[in-house]
Coordinates of C-alpha atoms and ligand atoms in Angstrom, one line a residue:
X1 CA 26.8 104.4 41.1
X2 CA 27.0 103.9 44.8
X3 CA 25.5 101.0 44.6
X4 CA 28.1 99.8 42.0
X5 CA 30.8 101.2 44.6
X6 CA 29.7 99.0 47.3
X7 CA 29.3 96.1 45.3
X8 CA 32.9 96.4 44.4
X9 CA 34.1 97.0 47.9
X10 CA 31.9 94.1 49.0
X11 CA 33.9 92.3 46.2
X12 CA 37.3 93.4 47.1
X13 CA 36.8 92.7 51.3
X14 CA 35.8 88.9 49.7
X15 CA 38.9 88.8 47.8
X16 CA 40.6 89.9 51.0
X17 CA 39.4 87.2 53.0
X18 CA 39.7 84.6 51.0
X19 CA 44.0 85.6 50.4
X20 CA 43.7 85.6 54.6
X21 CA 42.4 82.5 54.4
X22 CA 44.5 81.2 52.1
X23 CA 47.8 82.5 53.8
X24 CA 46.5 81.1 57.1
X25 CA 46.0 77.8 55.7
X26 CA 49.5 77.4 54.2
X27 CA 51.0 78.6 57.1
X28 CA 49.3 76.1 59.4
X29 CA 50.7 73.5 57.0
X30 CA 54.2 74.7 56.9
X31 CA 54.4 75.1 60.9
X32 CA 52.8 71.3 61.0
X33 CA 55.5 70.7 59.2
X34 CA 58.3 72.7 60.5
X35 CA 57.4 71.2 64.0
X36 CA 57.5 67.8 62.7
X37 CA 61.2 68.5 60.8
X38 CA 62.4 70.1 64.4
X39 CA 62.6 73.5 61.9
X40 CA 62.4 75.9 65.0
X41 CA 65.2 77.0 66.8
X42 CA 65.5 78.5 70.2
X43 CA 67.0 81.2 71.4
X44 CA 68.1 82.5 75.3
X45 CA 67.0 85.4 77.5
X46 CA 68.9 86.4 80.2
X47 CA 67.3 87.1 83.9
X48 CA 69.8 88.8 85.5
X49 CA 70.1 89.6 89.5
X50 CA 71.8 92.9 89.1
X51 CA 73.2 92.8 93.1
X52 CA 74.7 90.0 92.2
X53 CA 75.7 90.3 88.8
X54 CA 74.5 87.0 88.6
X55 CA 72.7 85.4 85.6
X56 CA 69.9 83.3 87.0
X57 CA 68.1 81.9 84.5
X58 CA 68.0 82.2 80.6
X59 CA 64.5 82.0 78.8
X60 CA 63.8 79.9 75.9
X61 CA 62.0 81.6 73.2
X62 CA 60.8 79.6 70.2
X63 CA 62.2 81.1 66.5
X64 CA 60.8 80.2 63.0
X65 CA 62.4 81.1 60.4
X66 CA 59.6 80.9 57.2
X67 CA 61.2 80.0 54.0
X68 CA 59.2 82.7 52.2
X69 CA 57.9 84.8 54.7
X70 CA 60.8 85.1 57.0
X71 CA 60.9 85.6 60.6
X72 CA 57.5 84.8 62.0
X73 CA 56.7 86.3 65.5
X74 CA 56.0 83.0 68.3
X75 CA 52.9 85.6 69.2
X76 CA 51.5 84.2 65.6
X77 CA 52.6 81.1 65.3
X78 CA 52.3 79.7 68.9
X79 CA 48.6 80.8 68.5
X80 CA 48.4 78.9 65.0
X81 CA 50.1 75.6 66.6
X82 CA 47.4 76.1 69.8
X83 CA 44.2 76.5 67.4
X84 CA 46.1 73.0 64.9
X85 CA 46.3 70.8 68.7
X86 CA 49.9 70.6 67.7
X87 CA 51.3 73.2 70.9
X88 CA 51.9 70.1 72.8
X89 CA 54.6 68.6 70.3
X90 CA 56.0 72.3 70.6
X91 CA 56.1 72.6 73.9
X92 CA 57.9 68.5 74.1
X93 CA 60.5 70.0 72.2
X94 CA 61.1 72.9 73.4
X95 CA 61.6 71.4 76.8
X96 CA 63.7 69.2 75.4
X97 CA 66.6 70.9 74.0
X98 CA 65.8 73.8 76.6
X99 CA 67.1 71.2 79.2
X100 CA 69.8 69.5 77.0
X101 CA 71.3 73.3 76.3
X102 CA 71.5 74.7 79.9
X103 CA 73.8 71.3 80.8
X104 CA 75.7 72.6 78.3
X105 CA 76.2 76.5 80.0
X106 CA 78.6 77.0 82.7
X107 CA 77.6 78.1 86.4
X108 CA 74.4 77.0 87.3
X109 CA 72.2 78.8 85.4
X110 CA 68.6 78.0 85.0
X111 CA 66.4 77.8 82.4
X112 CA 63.0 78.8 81.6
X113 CA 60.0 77.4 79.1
X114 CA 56.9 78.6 78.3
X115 CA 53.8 76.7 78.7
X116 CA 50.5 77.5 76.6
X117 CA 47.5 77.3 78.8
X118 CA 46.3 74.3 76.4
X119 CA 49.7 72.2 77.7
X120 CA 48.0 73.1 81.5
X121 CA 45.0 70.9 80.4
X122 CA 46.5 67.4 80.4
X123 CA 48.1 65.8 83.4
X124 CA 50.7 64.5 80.6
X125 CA 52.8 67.5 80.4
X126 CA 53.9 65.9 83.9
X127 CA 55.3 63.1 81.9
X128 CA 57.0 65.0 79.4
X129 CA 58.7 67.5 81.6
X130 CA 60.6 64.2 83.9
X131 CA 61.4 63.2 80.6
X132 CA 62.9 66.1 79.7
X133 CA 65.0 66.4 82.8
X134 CA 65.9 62.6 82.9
X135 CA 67.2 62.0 79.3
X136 CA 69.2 65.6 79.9
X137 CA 70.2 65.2 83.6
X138 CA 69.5 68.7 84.6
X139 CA 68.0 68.6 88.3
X140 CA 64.8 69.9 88.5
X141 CA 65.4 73.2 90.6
X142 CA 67.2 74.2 87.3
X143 CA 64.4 74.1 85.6
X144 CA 61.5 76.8 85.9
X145 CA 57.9 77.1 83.7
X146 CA 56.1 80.1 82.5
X147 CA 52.6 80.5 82.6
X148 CA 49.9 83.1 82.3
X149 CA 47.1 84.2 83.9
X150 CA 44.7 82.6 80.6
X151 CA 45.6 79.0 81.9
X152 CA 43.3 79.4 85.3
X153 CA 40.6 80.7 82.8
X154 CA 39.1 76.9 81.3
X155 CA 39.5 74.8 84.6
X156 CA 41.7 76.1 87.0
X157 CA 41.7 73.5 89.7
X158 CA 43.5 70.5 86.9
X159 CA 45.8 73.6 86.2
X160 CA 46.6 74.4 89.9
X161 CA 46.9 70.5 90.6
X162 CA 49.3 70.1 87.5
X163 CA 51.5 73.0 88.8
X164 CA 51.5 71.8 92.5
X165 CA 52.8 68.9 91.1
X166 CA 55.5 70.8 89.1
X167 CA 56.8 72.7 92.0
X168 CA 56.5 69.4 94.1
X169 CA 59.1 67.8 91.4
X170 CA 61.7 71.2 92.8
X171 CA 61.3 72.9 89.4
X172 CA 60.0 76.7 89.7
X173 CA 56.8 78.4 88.5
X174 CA 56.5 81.8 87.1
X175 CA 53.7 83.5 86.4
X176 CA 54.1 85.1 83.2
X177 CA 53.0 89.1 82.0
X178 CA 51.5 89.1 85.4
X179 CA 49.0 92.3 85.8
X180 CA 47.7 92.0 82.0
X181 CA 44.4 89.8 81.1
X182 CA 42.6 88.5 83.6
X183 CA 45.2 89.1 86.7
X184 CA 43.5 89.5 89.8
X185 CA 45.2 90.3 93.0
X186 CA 43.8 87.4 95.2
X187 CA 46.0 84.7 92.5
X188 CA 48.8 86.2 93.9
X189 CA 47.6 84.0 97.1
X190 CA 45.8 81.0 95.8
X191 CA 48.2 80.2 92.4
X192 CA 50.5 77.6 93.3
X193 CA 53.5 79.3 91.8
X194 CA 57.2 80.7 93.3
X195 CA 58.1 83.6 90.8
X196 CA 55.9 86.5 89.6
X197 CA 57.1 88.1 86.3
X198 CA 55.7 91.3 86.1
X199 CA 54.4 92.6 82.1
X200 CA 56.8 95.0 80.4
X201 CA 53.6 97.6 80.0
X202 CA 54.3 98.7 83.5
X203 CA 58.0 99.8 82.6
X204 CA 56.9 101.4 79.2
X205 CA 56.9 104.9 80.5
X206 CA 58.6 105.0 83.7
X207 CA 60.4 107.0 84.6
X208 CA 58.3 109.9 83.2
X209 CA 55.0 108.4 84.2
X210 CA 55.3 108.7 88.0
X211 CA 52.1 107.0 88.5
X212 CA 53.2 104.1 86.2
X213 CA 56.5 103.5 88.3
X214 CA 53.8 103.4 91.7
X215 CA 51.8 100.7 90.2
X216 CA 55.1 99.1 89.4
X217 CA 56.3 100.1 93.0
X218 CA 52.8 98.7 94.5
X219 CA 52.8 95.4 92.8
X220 CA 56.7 94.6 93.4
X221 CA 56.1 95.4 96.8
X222 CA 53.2 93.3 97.6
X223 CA 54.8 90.6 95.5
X224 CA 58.5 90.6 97.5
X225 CA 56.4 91.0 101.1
X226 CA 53.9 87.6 99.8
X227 CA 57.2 85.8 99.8
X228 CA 58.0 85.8 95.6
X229 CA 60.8 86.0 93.5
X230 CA 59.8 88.8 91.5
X231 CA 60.9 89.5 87.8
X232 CA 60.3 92.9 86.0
X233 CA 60.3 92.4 81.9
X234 CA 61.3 94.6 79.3
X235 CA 63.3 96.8 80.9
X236 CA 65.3 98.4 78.1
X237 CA 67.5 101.6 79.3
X238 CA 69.8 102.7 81.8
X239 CA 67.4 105.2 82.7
X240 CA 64.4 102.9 83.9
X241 CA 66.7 100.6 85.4
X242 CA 68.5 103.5 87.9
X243 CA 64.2 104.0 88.1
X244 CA 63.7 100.7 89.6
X245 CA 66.8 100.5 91.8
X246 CA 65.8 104.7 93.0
X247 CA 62.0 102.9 93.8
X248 CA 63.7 99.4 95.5
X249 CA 62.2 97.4 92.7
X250 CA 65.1 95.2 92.0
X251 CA 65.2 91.7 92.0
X252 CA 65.3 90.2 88.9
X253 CA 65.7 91.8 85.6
X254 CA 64.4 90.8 82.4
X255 CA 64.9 93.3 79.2
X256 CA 67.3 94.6 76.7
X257 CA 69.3 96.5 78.9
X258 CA 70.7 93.2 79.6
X259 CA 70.3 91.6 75.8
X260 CA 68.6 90.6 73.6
X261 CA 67.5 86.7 73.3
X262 CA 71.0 85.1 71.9
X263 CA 71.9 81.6 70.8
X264 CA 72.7 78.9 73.5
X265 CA 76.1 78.7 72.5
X266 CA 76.5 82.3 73.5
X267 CA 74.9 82.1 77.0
X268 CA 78.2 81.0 78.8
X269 CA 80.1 83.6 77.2
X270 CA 77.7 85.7 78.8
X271 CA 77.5 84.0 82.1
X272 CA 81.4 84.7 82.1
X273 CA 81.3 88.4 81.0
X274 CA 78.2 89.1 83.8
X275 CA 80.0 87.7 86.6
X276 CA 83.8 87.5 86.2
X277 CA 84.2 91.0 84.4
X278 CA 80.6 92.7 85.2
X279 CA 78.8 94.0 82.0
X280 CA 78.9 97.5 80.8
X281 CA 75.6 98.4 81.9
X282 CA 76.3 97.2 85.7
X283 CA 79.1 99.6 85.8
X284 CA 77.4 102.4 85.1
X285 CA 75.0 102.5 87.7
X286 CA 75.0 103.3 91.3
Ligands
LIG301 P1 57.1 86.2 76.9 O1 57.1 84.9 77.4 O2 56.5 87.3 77.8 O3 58.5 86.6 76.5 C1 59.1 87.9 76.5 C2 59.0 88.6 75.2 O4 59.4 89.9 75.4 C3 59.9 88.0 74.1 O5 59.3 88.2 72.9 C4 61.2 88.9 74.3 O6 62.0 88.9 73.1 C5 60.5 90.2 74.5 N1 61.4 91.2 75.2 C6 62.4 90.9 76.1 N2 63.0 92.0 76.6 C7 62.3 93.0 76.0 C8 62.5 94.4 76.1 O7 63.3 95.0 76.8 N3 61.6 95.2 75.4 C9 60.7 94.6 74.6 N4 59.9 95.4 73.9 N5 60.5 93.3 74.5 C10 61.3 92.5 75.2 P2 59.2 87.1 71.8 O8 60.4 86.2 71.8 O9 58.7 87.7 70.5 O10 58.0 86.2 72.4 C11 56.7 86.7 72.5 C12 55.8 85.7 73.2 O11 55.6 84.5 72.5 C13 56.4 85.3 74.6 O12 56.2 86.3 75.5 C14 55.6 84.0 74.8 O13 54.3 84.3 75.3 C15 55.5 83.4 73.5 N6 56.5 82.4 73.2 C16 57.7 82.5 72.7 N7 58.3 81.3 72.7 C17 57.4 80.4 73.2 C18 57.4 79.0 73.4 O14 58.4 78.2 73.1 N8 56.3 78.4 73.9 C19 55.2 79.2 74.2 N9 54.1 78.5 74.7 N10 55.1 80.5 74.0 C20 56.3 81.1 73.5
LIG302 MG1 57.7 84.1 79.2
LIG303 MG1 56.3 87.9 79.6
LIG304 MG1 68.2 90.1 94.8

């Protein structure tokens, strides 16, 4: 009888990874495709200097919307195009119309791409980001990359020399979900990188983990005093952001408190609101 039980079970967790299987598969065909059709869309972040109620930079984050599954998260699919070899063509296109869309926005708003660690492996994402500013116009120093700690992992000194030569264009490097993974203090002086974004898990629960909003407090500190532009992500309430400016941990902010990612079109409209008439959320804080 137990036997029989297992058997079935055995049966079923076969079944079960064979439909996983199967589901991966025609997803990695319809993102091959979708890439190749220009299917994804992109939408805009704001980074906001709350002194200044200034917007300084937007992040692009890539969209797809599945035409049976939906909205698919860019954690899954990003990781499907990196495992396919097809993140490059991503990433080319992403930079792309990230470029051509912030000539678009008024002020002088930057704009921010990711890069997958695997686009950090080959000298020709040099190529593809002067392409990207030349057939849009936008001058370099509007232009910064985002990368994570996982792209010094597989051969750090081609990733270092690629993002030397990044910076050396005048575009700006941020170290993405910095403190998570593999983050080790002594990269923040041997990365060759301008911007340090710090991961949302160290906002989660401040204010009412004390100790959380130290660490926060510790690594902003050291961050600012090394000579960085320093970023805090996800903040999302009124109450963690009077937090950060109560610790001195304001720079640049990064979260919903600010918005949510929105369609290029809408970025100058919020340039204009954040600076000429100050957002809602500015004006209720100290
Ligand atoms: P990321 O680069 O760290 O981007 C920030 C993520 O945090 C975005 O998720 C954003 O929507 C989310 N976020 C922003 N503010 C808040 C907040 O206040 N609270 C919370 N809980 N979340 C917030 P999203 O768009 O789902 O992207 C997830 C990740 O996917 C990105 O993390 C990035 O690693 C990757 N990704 C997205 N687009 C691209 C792309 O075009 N290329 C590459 N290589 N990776 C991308
Ligand atoms: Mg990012
Ligand atoms: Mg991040
Ligand atoms: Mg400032």
């Amino acid at each position: 009888e137990s036997k029989r039980n297992g058997k079935n079970t055995w049966t079923a967790f076969v079944q079960e990874m064979d439909d996983e299987y199967r589901h991966r598969q025609s997803l990695m065909e319809d993102l091959r495709e979708a890439i190749a059709t220009d299917a994804l869309s992109l939408v805009y972040q704001p980074i906001i200097d709350p002194d200044r109620m200034h917007v300084d930079c937007c992040e692009a984050l890539s969209r797809w919307t599945h035409p049976e599954h939906g909205s698919i998260s860019p954690v899954v699919f990003i990781e499907l195009a990196e495992e396919m070899g097809i993140i490059g063509d991503l990433t080319r296109s992403v930079l792309h119309t990230a470029c051509r869309d912030c000539m678009t926005w008024i002020g002088d708003v930057s704009v921010s791409v990711n890069l997958s660690a695997i686009d950090l492996r080959d000298e020709g994402i040099l190529a593809t980001i002067r392409s990207a500013l030349d057939a849009s116009g936008l001058p370099a120093r509007r232009l910064r990359v985002e990368v994570t700690e996982s792209a010094f992992v597989r051969d750090p000194s081609k990733a270092h020399g690629i993002l030397r030569e990044i910076m050396e264009m005048g575009a700006s490097v941020s170290i993405d979900d910095f403190g998570t993974g593999y983050s080790s203090l002594s990269y923040l002086n041997t990365l060759p990188f301008d911007t340090v974004k710090i991961d949302r898990s160290f906002v989660d629960d401040v204010p009412a983990d004390e100790r959380q909003l130290k660490l926060l407090k510790g690594i902003f500190r050291l961050s600012r005093d090394l000579g960085f532009d320093v970023v805090i992500e996800g903040v999302e309430t009124e109450e963690q952001l009077q937090a950060l400016r109560s610790a001195e941990c304001v720079d640049q902010i990064q979260g919903y408190v600010f918005g949510l990612p929105l369609p290029s079109a809408s970025v100058s409209e919020l340039v204009a609101t954040t600076e000429f008439r100050s957002i809602p959320a500015l004006r209720n804080v100290s």
